[in-house]
Coordinates of C-alpha atoms and ligand atoms in Angstrom, one line a residue:
M1 CA 192.2 268.9 -6.0
K2 CA 192.1 270.8 -9.2
S3 CA 194.8 268.7 -10.7
L4 CA 193.0 265.6 -9.7
L5 CA 189.9 266.8 -11.4
I6 CA 191.8 267.6 -14.6
K7 CA 193.5 264.2 -14.4
T8 CA 190.2 262.5 -14.1
I9 CA 188.7 264.4 -16.9
L10 CA 191.7 263.6 -19.1
S11 CA 191.5 259.9 -18.3
I12 CA 187.8 259.8 -19.1
T13 CA 188.5 261.6 -22.3
I14 CA 191.2 259.3 -23.4
L15 CA 189.0 256.3 -22.5
G16 CA 186.1 257.8 -24.4
A17 CA 188.2 258.5 -27.4
L18 CA 189.7 255.1 -27.5
V19 CA 186.5 253.2 -27.1
A20 CA 184.9 255.5 -29.7
C21 CA 187.3 253.9 -32.1
T22 CA 185.2 250.8 -31.7
E23 CA 182.1 252.5 -33.2
N24 CA 182.7 251.3 -36.8
K25 CA 183.7 247.9 -35.7
K26 CA 183.5 244.3 -36.6
P27 CA 180.5 242.2 -35.5
E28 CA 180.7 241.2 -31.8
I29 CA 181.8 237.7 -31.0
N30 CA 179.8 235.9 -28.4
F31 CA 182.0 234.0 -26.1
P32 CA 180.6 231.3 -23.8
P33 CA 179.9 232.6 -20.3
T34 CA 183.0 232.9 -18.1
D35 CA 183.6 232.7 -14.3
L36 CA 186.4 234.9 -12.9
T37 CA 185.9 233.4 -9.5
V38 CA 187.2 230.0 -10.6
A39 CA 190.2 231.4 -12.7
N40 CA 193.6 229.9 -11.9
M41 CA 195.0 232.8 -9.9
I42 CA 197.8 232.1 -7.3
P43 CA 197.9 233.8 -4.8
K44 CA 194.1 233.9 -4.5
P45 CA 193.0 237.6 -4.5
L46 CA 191.3 239.2 -1.6
K47 CA 187.9 239.6 -3.4
T48 CA 186.8 238.4 -6.8
I49 CA 183.4 239.2 -8.4
A50 CA 182.5 237.6 -11.7
T51 CA 180.3 239.3 -14.4
N52 CA 180.4 236.3 -16.7
N53 CA 181.3 238.0 -20.0
A54 CA 184.6 238.1 -21.8
F55 CA 187.2 240.7 -22.8
G56 CA 188.6 239.5 -26.1
L57 CA 192.4 240.0 -26.0
D58 CA 193.5 240.3 -29.6
Q59 CA 195.6 242.5 -31.9
F60 CA 193.1 245.2 -31.7
T61 CA 193.9 245.7 -28.0
A62 CA 196.1 248.5 -26.8
I63 CA 197.8 249.3 -23.5
Y64 CA 197.8 252.8 -22.0
T65 CA 199.1 254.0 -18.7
S66 CA 197.7 257.2 -17.0
Q67 CA 201.2 258.4 -16.4
T68 CA 204.5 257.5 -18.1
E69 CA 206.6 258.4 -15.1
N70 CA 207.3 256.6 -11.8
G71 CA 207.6 253.2 -13.5
F72 CA 204.1 253.1 -15.0
A73 CA 205.1 253.1 -18.6
E74 CA 207.6 250.2 -17.9
V75 CA 204.9 248.2 -16.3
G76 CA 202.8 248.7 -19.4
Q77 CA 205.6 247.5 -21.6
Y78 CA 206.3 244.5 -19.3
L79 CA 202.7 243.5 -19.7
S80 CA 202.9 243.8 -23.5
D81 CA 206.0 241.6 -23.5
K82 CA 204.5 239.0 -21.3
I83 CA 201.3 238.9 -23.4
N84 CA 203.5 238.4 -26.4
E85 CA 205.2 235.4 -24.8
V86 CA 201.8 233.6 -24.6
T87 CA 200.0 234.9 -27.6
K88 CA 202.6 236.3 -30.0
L89 CA 200.4 239.5 -30.1
N90 CA 202.3 242.8 -30.2
L91 CA 200.3 245.2 -28.2
L92 CA 201.3 248.8 -28.5
V93 CA 201.9 250.7 -25.2
N94 CA 201.0 254.4 -25.0
E95 CA 200.9 254.8 -28.8
R96 CA 198.2 255.6 -31.3
S97 CA 197.7 252.6 -33.5
E98 CA 197.2 252.6 -37.2
N99 CA 194.8 249.7 -36.7
S100 CA 191.5 250.5 -35.0
V101 CA 191.6 249.9 -31.3
D102 CA 188.7 247.8 -30.1
R103 CA 189.7 247.3 -26.5
I104 CA 192.1 248.8 -24.1
I105 CA 194.1 247.8 -21.0
Y106 CA 194.4 251.0 -19.0
I107 CA 196.9 251.1 -16.1
N108 CA 195.8 254.0 -13.9
Q109 CA 197.6 255.7 -11.1
S110 CA 195.1 256.3 -8.4
D111 CA 195.2 257.9 -4.9
S112 CA 192.0 256.4 -3.8
T113 CA 191.9 255.6 -0.1
D114 CA 190.6 252.2 -1.0
L115 CA 194.1 251.3 -2.0
A116 CA 195.6 250.8 1.4
T117 CA 199.2 249.8 0.5
N118 CA 201.6 250.5 -2.4
E119 CA 200.9 246.9 -3.5
S120 CA 197.2 247.1 -3.4
Y121 CA 195.3 247.1 -6.7
Q122 CA 191.9 246.9 -8.3
L123 CA 191.3 245.2 -11.6
Y124 CA 188.1 245.9 -13.4
I125 CA 187.5 243.9 -16.5
T126 CA 184.5 244.5 -18.9
K127 CA 183.9 243.5 -22.5
D128 CA 185.7 246.7 -23.7
S129 CA 188.4 247.5 -21.2
A130 CA 190.6 246.1 -18.4
I131 CA 191.4 248.9 -15.9
I132 CA 194.1 248.5 -13.3
N133 CA 194.0 251.0 -10.4
S134 CA 197.0 251.3 -8.1
K135 CA 198.8 253.9 -6.1
T136 CA 202.2 252.9 -7.4
A137 CA 203.8 251.0 -10.3
E138 CA 204.5 248.3 -7.8
G139 CA 200.8 247.8 -7.2
A140 CA 200.2 247.9 -11.0
F141 CA 203.0 245.2 -11.4
R142 CA 201.2 242.9 -8.9
A143 CA 198.0 243.5 -10.8
V144 CA 199.7 242.6 -14.1
Q145 CA 200.6 239.2 -12.7
T146 CA 196.9 238.6 -11.9
F147 CA 196.0 239.6 -15.5
R148 CA 198.7 237.3 -16.9
Q149 CA 197.3 234.4 -14.9
I150 CA 193.8 234.7 -16.4
I151 CA 194.9 234.8 -20.0
P152 CA 194.0 231.4 -21.5
E153 CA 197.0 229.4 -22.8
T154 CA 195.2 228.9 -26.1
S155 CA 193.1 231.3 -28.2
N156 CA 189.4 230.7 -28.8
D157 CA 190.3 229.2 -32.2
T158 CA 194.0 228.5 -32.8
L159 CA 193.4 228.2 -36.6
A160 CA 191.7 231.5 -36.9
E161 CA 193.6 234.2 -38.7
Q162 CA 192.8 236.7 -36.0
P163 CA 192.8 234.7 -32.8
I164 CA 191.2 236.1 -29.6
W165 CA 192.0 235.1 -26.1
P166 CA 188.8 235.5 -24.0
I167 CA 189.5 236.9 -20.6
P168 CA 186.8 236.5 -17.9
T169 CA 185.2 239.8 -16.9
G170 CA 184.6 241.0 -13.3
K171 CA 186.2 242.8 -10.5
I172 CA 189.2 242.0 -8.4
I173 CA 190.2 243.9 -5.2
D174 CA 193.5 242.7 -3.9
A175 CA 196.2 243.5 -1.3
P176 CA 198.9 241.4 0.3
N177 CA 198.5 239.8 3.7
F178 CA 202.3 240.1 4.5
E179 CA 204.8 242.6 3.0
Y180 CA 207.8 240.2 3.2
R181 CA 207.1 237.4 0.8
G182 CA 210.5 235.8 0.2
S183 CA 212.5 232.9 -1.0
M184 CA 216.2 232.3 -0.4
L185 CA 218.8 230.8 -2.7
D186 CA 221.9 229.3 -1.3
V187 CA 224.5 230.1 -4.0
A188 CA 227.3 229.3 -1.6
R189 CA 227.1 225.4 -1.2
H190 CA 226.7 225.3 -5.0
F191 CA 227.1 228.3 -7.2
F192 CA 224.2 229.4 -9.5
S193 CA 224.8 231.7 -12.5
V194 CA 223.3 235.1 -13.0
E195 CA 221.0 233.6 -15.7
D196 CA 219.8 230.9 -13.3
V197 CA 219.0 233.6 -10.7
K198 CA 217.2 235.7 -13.2
K199 CA 215.0 232.8 -14.2
Y200 CA 214.1 232.1 -10.6
I201 CA 213.2 235.9 -10.2
D202 CA 210.9 235.6 -13.2
L203 CA 209.1 232.7 -11.6
L204 CA 208.9 234.4 -8.2
A205 CA 207.5 237.6 -9.7
Y206 CA 204.7 235.7 -11.4
Y207 CA 203.5 234.6 -7.9
K208 CA 203.9 238.0 -6.4
Y209 CA 207.0 237.4 -4.3
S210 CA 208.6 240.6 -3.0
I211 CA 212.0 239.3 -1.7
L212 CA 214.9 237.2 -2.8
H213 CA 217.5 236.5 -0.1
L214 CA 220.9 235.4 -1.5
H215 CA 223.0 233.3 0.9
L216 CA 226.3 234.6 -0.5
S217 CA 228.8 233.0 1.8
D218 CA 229.4 229.8 3.7
D219 CA 232.0 227.3 4.6
Q220 CA 232.2 226.0 1.0
G221 CA 232.3 229.3 -0.9
W222 CA 232.4 233.1 -0.9
R223 CA 230.3 234.3 -3.9
I224 CA 230.5 238.1 -4.0
E225 CA 233.4 240.2 -5.1
I226 CA 234.7 242.5 -2.3
K227 CA 237.2 244.9 -3.9
S228 CA 239.1 245.6 -0.7
W229 CA 239.6 241.9 0.0
P230 CA 240.1 240.2 -3.4
K231 CA 241.2 236.8 -2.1
L232 CA 237.6 236.2 -0.8
T233 CA 236.6 235.3 -4.3
E234 CA 240.0 234.3 -5.7
V235 CA 240.5 231.7 -3.0
G236 CA 237.2 231.4 -1.2
G237 CA 235.1 231.3 -4.4
S238 CA 237.1 228.7 -6.1
T239 CA 235.2 225.6 -5.1
E240 CA 231.8 224.3 -3.9
V241 CA 230.3 221.1 -2.4
G242 CA 231.7 218.2 -4.3
G243 CA 234.6 220.3 -5.5
E244 CA 233.5 221.3 -9.0
G245 CA 234.4 224.8 -10.0
G246 CA 232.6 227.2 -7.7
G247 CA 232.2 230.7 -8.9
F248 CA 231.2 234.2 -7.7
Y249 CA 229.4 237.3 -8.8
T250 CA 231.5 240.3 -9.6
Q251 CA 230.0 243.5 -8.2
E252 CA 228.7 244.4 -11.7
Q253 CA 227.0 241.0 -12.0
Y254 CA 225.5 241.4 -8.5
K255 CA 224.2 244.8 -9.6
E256 CA 222.7 243.2 -12.7
I257 CA 220.8 240.8 -10.4
V258 CA 219.7 243.6 -8.1
D259 CA 218.5 245.7 -11.1
Y260 CA 216.7 242.7 -12.7
A261 CA 215.0 242.0 -9.3
A262 CA 214.0 245.6 -8.9
A263 CA 212.4 245.6 -12.4
N264 CA 210.4 242.7 -11.1
Y265 CA 209.6 244.6 -7.9
I266 CA 211.7 242.1 -5.9
T267 CA 214.1 243.3 -3.2
I268 CA 217.4 241.5 -2.9
V269 CA 218.5 240.7 0.7
P270 CA 222.3 239.9 0.7
E271 CA 223.5 237.5 3.4
I272 CA 227.1 237.1 4.7
D273 CA 226.8 234.3 7.2
M274 CA 229.0 234.8 10.3
P275 CA 230.6 234.1 12.8
G276 CA 230.0 230.5 11.9
H277 CA 229.8 229.2 8.3
T278 CA 232.9 231.2 7.6
N279 CA 235.5 228.6 6.4
A280 CA 235.8 230.0 2.9
A281 CA 236.5 233.5 4.3
S282 CA 239.1 232.2 6.7
V283 CA 240.9 230.2 4.0
S284 CA 241.2 233.4 2.0
Y285 CA 242.4 235.4 5.0
P286 CA 243.5 233.1 7.8
F287 CA 243.7 235.9 10.4
L288 CA 239.9 235.8 10.5
N289 CA 239.9 232.2 11.8
G290 CA 238.9 231.6 15.4
N291 CA 238.6 227.9 15.7
G292 CA 242.3 227.3 16.5
K293 CA 242.8 224.9 13.6
K294 CA 244.6 225.2 10.3
V295 CA 242.0 226.0 7.6
K296 CA 241.7 224.6 4.1
L297 CA 239.1 224.6 1.4
Y298 CA 236.0 222.6 2.3
E299 CA 233.8 220.7 -0.2
G300 CA 231.8 218.6 2.3
T301 CA 228.4 219.3 3.9
H302 CA 229.0 219.4 7.6
V303 CA 228.0 222.5 9.5
G304 CA 229.1 224.2 12.7
F305 CA 232.9 223.8 12.6
S306 CA 234.1 227.2 11.6
T307 CA 234.1 230.6 13.4
F308 CA 235.6 234.0 13.1
D309 CA 237.9 235.2 15.8
T310 CA 235.4 237.5 17.6
R311 CA 238.1 239.3 19.8
K312 CA 240.2 240.8 17.1
D313 CA 239.7 244.4 16.0
T314 CA 241.0 243.5 12.5
V315 CA 238.1 241.1 12.1
Y316 CA 235.6 243.9 12.6
A317 CA 237.6 246.2 10.2
F318 CA 237.2 243.5 7.7
I319 CA 233.5 243.1 8.3
D320 CA 233.0 246.8 8.1
D321 CA 234.6 246.8 4.6
V322 CA 232.4 243.9 3.5
V323 CA 229.2 245.4 4.8
R324 CA 230.1 248.8 3.3
E325 CA 230.8 247.4 -0.1
I326 CA 227.7 245.2 -0.3
S327 CA 225.4 247.9 1.2
A328 CA 226.7 250.4 -1.4
I329 CA 225.3 248.2 -4.2
T330 CA 222.2 247.0 -2.4
P331 CA 219.3 249.4 -2.7
G332 CA 217.0 247.4 -0.4
P333 CA 216.7 248.1 3.3
Y334 CA 218.1 244.9 4.6
F335 CA 221.5 243.2 5.4
H336 CA 221.4 239.6 6.6
M337 CA 224.3 238.7 8.9
G338 CA 223.5 234.9 9.2
G339 CA 224.4 234.1 12.8
D340 CA 223.2 230.4 12.7
E341 CA 224.8 227.3 13.9
S342 CA 227.9 228.9 15.4
H343 CA 228.7 225.7 17.4
V344 CA 232.4 226.5 18.0
T345 CA 231.9 230.1 19.1
K346 CA 231.7 230.5 22.8
K347 CA 228.4 231.9 24.0
N348 CA 229.9 235.2 25.3
D349 CA 231.9 235.6 22.1
Y350 CA 228.9 235.1 20.0
I351 CA 226.9 237.8 21.9
H352 CA 229.8 240.2 21.6
F353 CA 230.1 239.5 17.9
V354 CA 226.4 240.0 17.1
N355 CA 226.3 243.2 19.1
K356 CA 229.3 244.6 17.2
V357 CA 228.0 243.5 13.7
E358 CA 224.6 245.1 14.5
K359 CA 226.4 248.4 15.0
I360 CA 228.3 248.0 11.7
V361 CA 225.1 247.2 9.8
K362 CA 223.4 250.2 11.3
K363 CA 226.3 252.4 10.4
H364 CA 225.9 251.4 6.8
R365 CA 222.2 252.3 7.0
K366 CA 220.8 248.8 6.7
R367 CA 218.3 247.0 8.9
M368 CA 219.8 243.8 10.2
I369 CA 218.3 240.3 9.7
G370 CA 219.7 237.3 11.3
W371 CA 218.7 233.6 11.8
D372 CA 216.8 233.2 15.1
E373 CA 219.9 232.6 17.2
I374 CA 220.8 236.4 17.0
V375 CA 218.1 237.2 19.5
T376 CA 220.3 235.9 22.3
A377 CA 222.5 239.0 21.8
D378 CA 221.6 242.5 23.0
I379 CA 220.1 243.7 19.8
D380 CA 217.5 246.3 19.5
S381 CA 213.9 245.9 18.2
E382 CA 214.8 247.2 14.7
A383 CA 216.6 244.0 13.9
V384 CA 214.6 241.1 12.3
A385 CA 214.8 237.5 13.5
Q386 CA 214.4 234.7 10.9
F387 CA 212.7 231.9 12.7
W388 CA 213.9 228.5 11.3
A389 CA 214.3 226.2 14.3
S390 CA 214.1 227.6 17.8
K391 CA 210.7 228.5 19.2
E392 CA 212.4 229.8 22.3
N393 CA 214.3 232.3 20.2
A394 CA 211.2 233.3 18.4
D395 CA 209.5 234.0 21.7
L396 CA 212.5 236.0 22.8
A397 CA 212.3 238.0 19.6
V398 CA 208.7 238.9 20.3
K399 CA 209.6 239.9 23.9
K400 CA 212.2 242.3 22.5
G401 CA 209.5 243.8 20.2
M402 CA 211.3 242.5 17.0
K403 CA 209.7 241.4 13.8
V404 CA 210.0 237.8 12.8
I405 CA 210.3 236.2 9.4
L406 CA 208.7 232.7 9.4
S407 CA 210.9 230.0 7.9
P408 CA 210.0 226.9 9.9
A409 CA 212.2 224.2 8.4
K410 CA 209.5 221.5 8.6
R411 CA 207.1 223.5 6.5
A412 CA 209.0 226.2 4.6
Y413 CA 212.4 224.7 3.8
L414 CA 212.4 224.0 0.0
D415 CA 215.4 221.7 0.4
M416 CA 213.5 219.1 2.4
Q417 CA 212.7 216.0 0.4
Y418 CA 209.1 215.5 -0.7
D419 CA 209.3 211.9 0.5
S420 CA 211.8 209.1 0.9
L421 CA 212.1 208.6 -2.9
S422 CA 212.9 212.2 -3.7
K423 CA 216.0 212.5 -5.9
H424 CA 217.4 215.6 -4.1
G425 CA 217.1 217.2 -0.8
L426 CA 217.6 216.4 2.9
H427 CA 215.1 215.3 5.6
W428 CA 216.6 216.4 8.9
A429 CA 213.5 218.5 9.7
A430 CA 210.8 216.4 7.9
F431 CA 209.7 215.1 4.6
V432 CA 207.7 217.9 3.2
P433 CA 205.1 216.8 0.6
V434 CA 203.3 219.5 -1.4
D435 CA 200.3 219.5 0.9
S436 CA 202.2 219.8 4.1
A437 CA 204.2 222.7 2.7
Y438 CA 200.8 224.5 2.1
I439 CA 198.6 223.4 5.0
W440 CA 199.8 225.5 7.9
T441 CA 198.8 228.8 9.3
P442 CA 201.4 231.6 9.5
E443 CA 199.0 233.9 11.4
N444 CA 199.8 233.4 15.1
Y445 CA 202.3 230.6 14.1
E446 CA 203.2 228.8 17.3
G447 CA 201.9 231.7 19.3
I448 CA 203.9 234.4 17.6
P449 CA 201.5 237.4 17.4
T450 CA 200.5 238.2 13.9
E451 CA 201.6 241.8 14.3
N452 CA 205.2 240.7 14.9
I453 CA 205.2 238.6 11.7
L454 CA 206.9 240.5 8.9
G455 CA 206.2 237.6 6.5
I456 CA 207.3 234.2 5.3
E457 CA 210.5 233.1 3.6
A458 CA 211.0 229.7 1.8
P459 CA 214.8 229.0 1.9
L460 CA 216.4 226.7 -0.7
W461 CA 219.7 225.3 0.6
S462 CA 221.9 223.8 -2.1
E463 CA 224.0 221.0 -0.5
T464 CA 222.2 218.5 -2.7
I465 CA 221.5 220.5 -5.9
S466 CA 224.0 221.8 -8.4
N467 CA 222.0 223.0 -11.4
I468 CA 218.9 224.8 -12.3
D469 CA 216.9 221.6 -13.1
E470 CA 217.6 220.3 -9.6
L471 CA 216.8 223.7 -8.1
E472 CA 213.5 223.7 -9.9
Y473 CA 212.7 220.2 -8.8
L474 CA 212.9 221.2 -5.1
A475 CA 211.4 224.7 -5.4
F476 CA 208.4 223.9 -7.6
P477 CA 205.7 223.4 -6.9
R478 CA 206.2 224.2 -3.2
A479 CA 207.3 227.8 -3.7
I480 CA 204.0 228.5 -5.3
G481 CA 202.1 227.5 -2.1
H482 CA 204.3 229.7 0.0
A483 CA 203.4 232.6 -2.3
E484 CA 199.7 232.1 -1.5
L485 CA 200.5 231.6 2.3
S486 CA 202.2 235.0 2.4
W487 CA 199.9 237.0 0.1
S488 CA 196.4 235.6 0.6
T489 CA 194.3 235.9 3.8
Q490 CA 193.5 233.0 5.9
E491 CA 189.9 232.8 4.7
N492 CA 191.0 232.6 1.1
R493 CA 193.4 229.7 1.6
D494 CA 192.0 226.2 1.3
W495 CA 194.0 223.1 0.1
D496 CA 191.2 221.6 -2.0
N497 CA 190.6 224.8 -3.8
Y498 CA 194.4 225.5 -4.1
K499 CA 195.3 222.1 -5.5
V500 CA 193.0 222.6 -8.5
R501 CA 194.5 226.0 -9.3
L502 CA 198.0 224.5 -8.8
A503 CA 197.2 221.7 -11.3
N504 CA 196.4 224.4 -13.8
Q505 CA 199.8 226.0 -13.4
A506 CA 201.3 223.2 -15.5
P507 CA 201.0 225.0 -18.9
Y508 CA 202.7 228.0 -17.5
L509 CA 205.5 226.0 -15.8
D510 CA 206.0 224.0 -19.0
R511 CA 206.1 227.0 -21.1
M512 CA 208.7 228.4 -18.8
D513 CA 210.6 225.1 -19.0
V514 CA 210.4 224.5 -15.3
K515 CA 211.3 221.0 -14.3
Y516 CA 208.9 220.9 -11.4
Y517 CA 208.3 217.8 -9.3
P518 CA 205.0 216.3 -10.6
S519 CA 203.7 215.3 -7.2
K520 CA 201.0 212.6 -7.4
L521 CA 198.9 214.7 -5.0
I522 CA 198.1 217.0 -7.8
D523 CA 196.1 216.1 -10.9
W524 CA 198.3 218.1 -13.3
K525 CA 196.6 219.6 -16.2
K526 CA 197.9 218.4 -19.5
S527 CA 199.5 221.2 -21.5
K528 CA 200.1 221.7 -25.1
Y529 CA 203.8 221.5 -24.3
S530 CA 203.2 218.1 -22.8
Y531 CA 206.3 218.2 -20.8
T532 CA 204.4 216.9 -17.7
E533 CA 203.6 213.7 -19.6
I534 CA 207.2 213.0 -20.5
K535 CA 208.2 213.6 -16.9
K536 CA 205.6 211.2 -15.5
D537 CA 207.1 208.3 -17.5
Ligands
TNX601 C1 220.4 224.4 8.4 S1 218.8 226.9 8.4 C2 221.2 225.5 8.0 C3 221.9 225.4 6.8 C4 221.8 224.2 6.0 C5 220.3 223.7 6.1 C6 220.0 222.5 5.4 C7 220.1 227.4 8.8 C8 220.0 228.7 9.3 N1 221.2 226.7 8.7 O1 223.3 225.7 7.0 O2 222.1 224.4 4.7 O3 220.0 223.5 7.5 O4 218.7 222.2 5.4

């Protein structure tokens, strides 16, 4: 109690001293009235109240954090870097400035009971200060994304020597609707470089995603170095769909992705898909193969023809090594065992296999996720089912008391074509235009009780895409809508309102050089980078 009091007094003193610097200041600028409630925030916050003034972000603004430990100073520096990307301003973090400081952004660790989760935050913006309150640096990081989204792309006067970016004033109270807010990248059908994955992480972080699931193995490729089984990458990683090159992440590179994701408060979920989708592993080590045929590298796009031999102890010894090595470099709580489309595995063998793998995953202290088919085995309620196709399996998961991740293909699959003219993508589940990807209700989806829903994941399978431009074409803008579906409450989601905010993402997407699909359903805002116009030709 006493320390809390001291901390509060200290914070007030710092604030007071800083704002006191403003006593001998320049004349006040009168900005036109603002309205925070119509700012272009995605996902839409829980509660937004406008006070119609402006906080002038300029070179006389400084960033302070109430504590430098537990990630807070890093979040302050991240904010400064991101402000620099838009404005070229260099805001000091936790340093006394030689210039006078007119306004401050103060990131405050708070144990207030109003902050229900680690990701909850409050953002209070007045003319002189922007204050973020959160329990953890994770909450502050989510708040910082909101702050970034309300910085105008251009200053009040681009020709002025000391430009100012007017930020609308008001209060935001925010918290996530679902904790699991994910996307998946299939780096197995086509390989994507560490740089590509990092760019995807940057974009996901901006929209408050918390999970990136990496589909690290499939028939066409094995993409993660396993030191005890080196041929997996030497042989299994040597090709991809269409036969060009392939590739894999060394464990060092995988750790680099994991660390980069962690700095963006995104958890990596690694997937080794089995017992089906295992041709690349079986080519590397033929004793694994259980389909009775001779295996060779595969560069096509069929599914369902491969299986591990589920009755051999050596297969489980192999899996134990794989799960152990990957778990050791994965700080997040999950390990995804795939389990989908094992069409050539006998039903009994499949159940036996999933039961065995569940034990291995537990032994390595991870919580197992699997595609919805895994619920047909005798797994316990700790495991998580990812609902992509079978409602029957989803119901069975609920019966078993399991959590479910919603990835209904006809809504959430990012690899579905927008329409019949889409350059990339498949349409086996549906054509998924931008509105259809957004207009559905995860709460109680197809009768699954909301309390069983861990969250939503938007998977991007890569049979039809082989580079980052094509990846971005399918993922954006639909991934932005899934972010809102998983963070914002049902009352705060509305297509007509969303589509205006989405249109206003164009300047950000252009600045990030994202080759999004410029759907005609959206009246894209022109940006000073004018990339959208070029694309519309
Ligand atoms: C189904 S979804 C698959 C993938 C394909 C995808 C293409 C799932 C668990 N399996 O193997 O890549 O469709 O849309």
